[in-house]
Amino acid sequence: MEMIDPRALPLVRSRAVDLHRAGKTDEAYRAYTAYLAQVPGDAGIWSNLGALFRTTHRYTAALRAQEKAMALDPAATGVRTNYANILSDLGRYDASLAVRRALLADDPGNLTQKAMIGRCLRGLGDYDAAAAWLARAHADHPDDSEIEIQLSFALLGAGRYDPGFHHYRARWKSDEMKPRDLPFPQWAGEDLRGKTVLVMPEQGFGDAVIFARLIPKLKALGPHVKLLVDKPLFRLFQTVDGVDQVVPTLIEAGTYDYWVNLMDIALLGLTSRADIPPPTRLHIPADARARAARIVEPYGDKVRVGLVWTGSVTYKGNAFRSFSHTDFLPLTEVLGVQLFSLYKGPMHAAYVADGTSAFLLDAGSSEADFADTAATMQEMDLIITSDTATAHVAGSLGVPVWTVLHWDAFWLYTHHGDTTPWYPSMRLYRQRAALNWDAVMAEVKADLTAFVQKVAQT
């Protein structure tokens, strides 16, 4: 290891921070490491290094770095904030809460800590406590979008859908969502009889599949309804109830009087879990069915299981909700089963490179769109998937689907139980600790063994 002239250490420290801020990750790692080798007592730089690890999804290393920083300077605000963040990431919400409450006591006007205390309470599954805390914070700070979004998730998790979706409109005030800029007005409750309304998509494919079931509520008000969908969903959505025309672009949508966000249709009577409509009808074209039949034809004597291990890698929470394709390999030991990969995306190369595709047959990479995915699902006896859009497609089709959830699941699944009223054919499997999939996968394997035996007896 090359030693740095002690007189140059302040410059090396400053340069490391600048590299970090500039997003030059590899260079920042090297600079932080070189500096800390000679100045191991700098709590701020240990904390910065932990934050860099967190940014690059190296969560265990991030925790170690933050623990070093806390041991060196447990009173520093920045150190405590970064420590609370990684504790939250790893599901250690009780510990994170203690740190955040102390930070808020020192700075009672800190809106981030107010929002994140509510987030921690929700992460613990205590929706009522989270909602109560966040409601007070929202009353004090009505213009803070993060507090209101966290309030919406707490209410939605509690099944209080009407106020939950009302507050979720704050998503358009956050930094993560770009407000709509359309040349015609957003519907605000006007009489829709004889009007044309364009339903706008939400953040992801999964959201579209989940909430398309709400469109008949809008149609009942008398408009001509057009639904804008991304190309991968276009064929699949041709039979969505309540929709008069599905369009892939705004240009092809033609003329209309109003637009409305898909999830905002929930405000038309979705007040509790008792009001959840059945999943939407999906369209599977004949060519998609023929393709799927060709894929499974050699395996008619097997129990066919479709698998998906990861969702969109651009989704900021994907590192926690998804797992590796190799986590499915123990399922190959279940006799009488043929496993099929339904995955299509950037993680496909790794699945092929290590030979996993010899055991999990590739049925996904040649798919044209979700209609092809749906057709293949209908040829399966069972779908096992992480929390991705495929879970919602399978649930909408009524195909038996086991959804493997990370420890802090999406509000639709709540934090407890193995079923959801949103999808009668779905069973939920829950991770016990962040980043550790072994226990839940062992449970899946045992249940798959029993599933195969049951199929064999019918």
PDB file of N, CA, C and O in Angstrom, residues 308-311 318-328 347 384-387 404-405 431 437 440-441:
ATOM      1  N   VAL A 308     -40.137 -16.421 -12.066  1.00  0.00           N
ATOM      2  CA  VAL A 308     -39.570 -15.083 -12.283  1.00  0.00           C
ATOM      3  C   VAL A 308     -38.887 -14.668 -10.986  1.00  0.00           C
ATOM      4  O   VAL A 308     -39.491 -14.750  -9.919  1.00  0.00           O
ATOM      5  N   TRP A 309     -37.644 -14.221 -11.070  1.00  0.00           N
ATOM      6  CA  TRP A 309     -36.871 -13.911  -9.866  1.00  0.00           C
ATOM      7  C   TRP A 309     -36.605 -12.428  -9.654  1.00  0.00           C
ATOM      8  O   TRP A 309     -36.204 -12.021  -8.580  1.00  0.00           O
ATOM      9  N   THR A 310     -36.804 -11.611 -10.660  1.00  0.00           N
ATOM     10  CA  THR A 310     -36.513 -10.186 -10.486  1.00  0.00           C
ATOM     11  C   THR A 310     -37.456  -9.346 -11.330  1.00  0.00           C
ATOM     12  O   THR A 310     -37.952  -9.793 -12.369  1.00  0.00           O
ATOM     13  N   GLY A 311     -37.683  -8.134 -10.857  1.00  0.00           N
ATOM     14  CA  GLY A 311     -38.470  -7.172 -11.608  1.00  0.00           C
ATOM     15  C   GLY A 311     -37.561  -6.180 -12.315  1.00  0.00           C
ATOM     16  O   GLY A 311     -36.392  -6.468 -12.597  1.00  0.00           O
ATOM     17  N   ASN A 318     -35.762  -2.587  -6.096  1.00  0.00           N
ATOM     18  CA  ASN A 318     -35.678  -3.928  -6.683  1.00  0.00           C
ATOM     19  C   ASN A 318     -34.654  -4.814  -5.985  1.00  0.00           C
ATOM     20  O   ASN A 318     -34.813  -6.031  -5.916  1.00  0.00           O
ATOM     21  N   ALA A 319     -33.582  -4.216  -5.461  1.00  0.00           N
ATOM     22  CA  ALA A 319     -32.547  -5.012  -4.805  1.00  0.00           C
ATOM     23  C   ALA A 319     -33.090  -5.758  -3.590  1.00  0.00           C
ATOM     24  O   ALA A 319     -32.540  -6.797  -3.204  1.00  0.00           O
ATOM     25  N   PHE A 320     -34.154  -5.243  -2.992  1.00  0.00           N
ATOM     26  CA  PHE A 320     -34.730  -5.899  -1.820  1.00  0.00           C
ATOM     27  C   PHE A 320     -35.874  -6.837  -2.184  1.00  0.00           C
ATOM     28  O   PHE A 320     -36.036  -7.892  -1.584  1.00  0.00           O
ATOM     29  N   ARG A 321     -36.686  -6.476  -3.160  1.00  0.00           N
ATOM     30  CA  ARG A 321     -37.863  -7.293  -3.465  1.00  0.00           C
ATOM     31  C   ARG A 321     -37.534  -8.500  -4.339  1.00  0.00           C
ATOM     32  O   ARG A 321     -38.323  -9.431  -4.445  1.00  0.00           O
ATOM     33  N   SER A 322     -36.368  -8.492  -5.002  1.00  0.00           N
ATOM     34  CA  SER A 322     -35.999  -9.545  -5.940  1.00  0.00           C
ATOM     35  C   SER A 322     -34.816 -10.345  -5.424  1.00  0.00           C
ATOM     36  O   SER A 322     -34.141  -9.961  -4.475  1.00  0.00           O
ATOM     37  N   PHE A 323     -34.550 -11.476  -6.090  1.00  0.00           N
ATOM     38  CA  PHE A 323     -33.462 -12.347  -5.656  1.00  0.00           C
ATOM     39  C   PHE A 323     -32.749 -12.887  -6.884  1.00  0.00           C
ATOM     40  O   PHE A 323     -33.008 -12.456  -8.016  1.00  0.00           O
ATOM     41  N   SER A 324     -31.840 -13.813  -6.696  1.00  0.00           N
ATOM     42  CA  SER A 324     -31.060 -14.353  -7.809  1.00  0.00           C
ATOM     43  C   SER A 324     -31.764 -15.543  -8.448  1.00  0.00           C
ATOM     44  O   SER A 324     -32.486 -16.293  -7.780  1.00  0.00           O
ATOM     45  N   HIS A 325     -31.506 -15.730  -9.734  1.00  0.00           N
ATOM     46  CA  HIS A 325     -32.023 -16.915 -10.411  1.00  0.00           C
ATOM     47  C   HIS A 325     -31.525 -18.204  -9.743  1.00  0.00           C
ATOM     48  O   HIS A 325     -32.205 -19.221  -9.761  1.00  0.00           O
ATOM     49  N   THR A 326     -30.338 -18.137  -9.137  1.00  0.00           N
ATOM     50  CA  THR A 326     -29.785 -19.335  -8.501  1.00  0.00           C
ATOM     51  C   THR A 326     -30.567 -19.753  -7.263  1.00  0.00           C
ATOM     52  O   THR A 326     -30.470 -20.906  -6.832  1.00  0.00           O
ATOM     53  N   ASP A 327     -31.340 -18.840  -6.693  1.00  0.00           N
ATOM     54  CA  ASP A 327     -32.164 -19.196  -5.537  1.00  0.00           C
ATOM     55  C   ASP A 327     -33.260 -20.189  -5.899  1.00  0.00           C
ATOM     56  O   ASP A 327     -33.832 -20.843  -5.023  1.00  0.00           O
ATOM     57  N   PHE A 328     -33.547 -20.305  -7.178  1.00  0.00           N
ATOM     58  CA  PHE A 328     -34.557 -21.270  -7.627  1.00  0.00           C
ATOM     59  C   PHE A 328     -33.973 -22.663  -7.899  1.00  0.00           C
ATOM     60  O   PHE A 328     -34.728 -23.631  -8.065  1.00  0.00           O
ATOM     61  N   MET A 347     -31.153  -9.042 -16.610  1.00  0.00           N
ATOM     62  CA  MET A 347     -30.543 -10.076 -15.778  1.00  0.00           C
ATOM     63  C   MET A 347     -30.553 -11.443 -16.470  1.00  0.00           C
ATOM     64  O   MET A 347     -30.092 -12.435 -15.899  1.00  0.00           O
ATOM     65  N   ILE A 384     -44.316 -19.251  -9.762  1.00  0.00           N
ATOM     66  CA  ILE A 384     -43.623 -18.783  -8.553  1.00  0.00           C
ATOM     67  C   ILE A 384     -42.817 -17.560  -8.959  1.00  0.00           C
ATOM     68  O   ILE A 384     -41.990 -17.628  -9.877  1.00  0.00           O
ATOM     69  N   THR A 385     -43.051 -16.445  -8.302  1.00  0.00           N
ATOM     70  CA  THR A 385     -42.448 -15.192  -8.746  1.00  0.00           C
ATOM     71  C   THR A 385     -42.140 -14.271  -7.579  1.00  0.00           C
ATOM     72  O   THR A 385     -42.770 -14.350  -6.517  1.00  0.00           O
ATOM     73  N   SER A 386     -41.165 -13.413  -7.781  1.00  0.00           N
ATOM     74  CA  SER A 386     -40.961 -12.301  -6.851  1.00  0.00           C
ATOM     75  C   SER A 386     -42.074 -11.281  -7.105  1.00  0.00           C
ATOM     76  O   SER A 386     -42.925 -11.461  -7.972  1.00  0.00           O
ATOM     77  N   ASP A 387     -42.064 -10.205  -6.338  1.00  0.00           N
ATOM     78  CA  ASP A 387     -43.118  -9.197  -6.466  1.00  0.00           C
ATOM     79  C   ASP A 387     -42.856  -8.337  -7.700  1.00  0.00           C
ATOM     80  O   ASP A 387     -42.207  -7.297  -7.636  1.00  0.00           O
ATOM     81  N   VAL A 404     -43.339 -14.532  -3.808  1.00  0.00           N
ATOM     82  CA  VAL A 404     -42.324 -14.509  -2.757  1.00  0.00           C
ATOM     83  C   VAL A 404     -41.995 -13.047  -2.454  1.00  0.00           C
ATOM     84  O   VAL A 404     -41.443 -12.336  -3.306  1.00  0.00           O
ATOM     85  N   LEU A 405     -42.358 -12.613  -1.255  1.00  0.00           N
ATOM     86  CA  LEU A 405     -42.269 -11.206  -0.883  1.00  0.00           C
ATOM     87  C   LEU A 405     -41.064 -10.932   0.007  1.00  0.00           C
ATOM     88  O   LEU A 405     -40.709 -11.762   0.851  1.00  0.00           O
ATOM     89  N   GLN A 431     -40.379 -13.287   3.218  1.00  0.00           N
ATOM     90  CA  GLN A 431     -38.994 -13.323   3.678  1.00  0.00           C
ATOM     91  C   GLN A 431     -38.938 -12.971   5.163  1.00  0.00           C
ATOM     92  O   GLN A 431     -39.693 -12.118   5.643  1.00  0.00           O
ATOM     93  N   TRP A 437     -32.808 -15.048   1.583  1.00  0.00           N
ATOM     94  CA  TRP A 437     -33.924 -15.745   0.945  1.00  0.00           C
ATOM     95  C   TRP A 437     -33.939 -17.244   1.250  1.00  0.00           C
ATOM     96  O   TRP A 437     -34.839 -17.952   0.797  1.00  0.00           O
ATOM     97  N   VAL A 440     -37.205 -18.737   3.296  1.00  0.00           N
ATOM     98  CA  VAL A 440     -38.469 -18.703   2.556  1.00  0.00           C
ATOM     99  C   VAL A 440     -38.405 -19.625   1.342  1.00  0.00           C
ATOM    100  O   VAL A 440     -39.403 -20.269   0.973  1.00  0.00           O
ATOM    101  N   MET A 441     -37.231 -19.744   0.720  1.00  0.00           N
ATOM    102  CA  MET A 441     -37.105 -20.645  -0.422  1.00  0.00           C
ATOM    103  C   MET A 441     -37.192 -22.109   0.014  1.00  0.00           C
ATOM    104  O   MET A 441     -37.699 -22.957  -0.729  1.00  0.00           O
TER     105      MET A 441
END
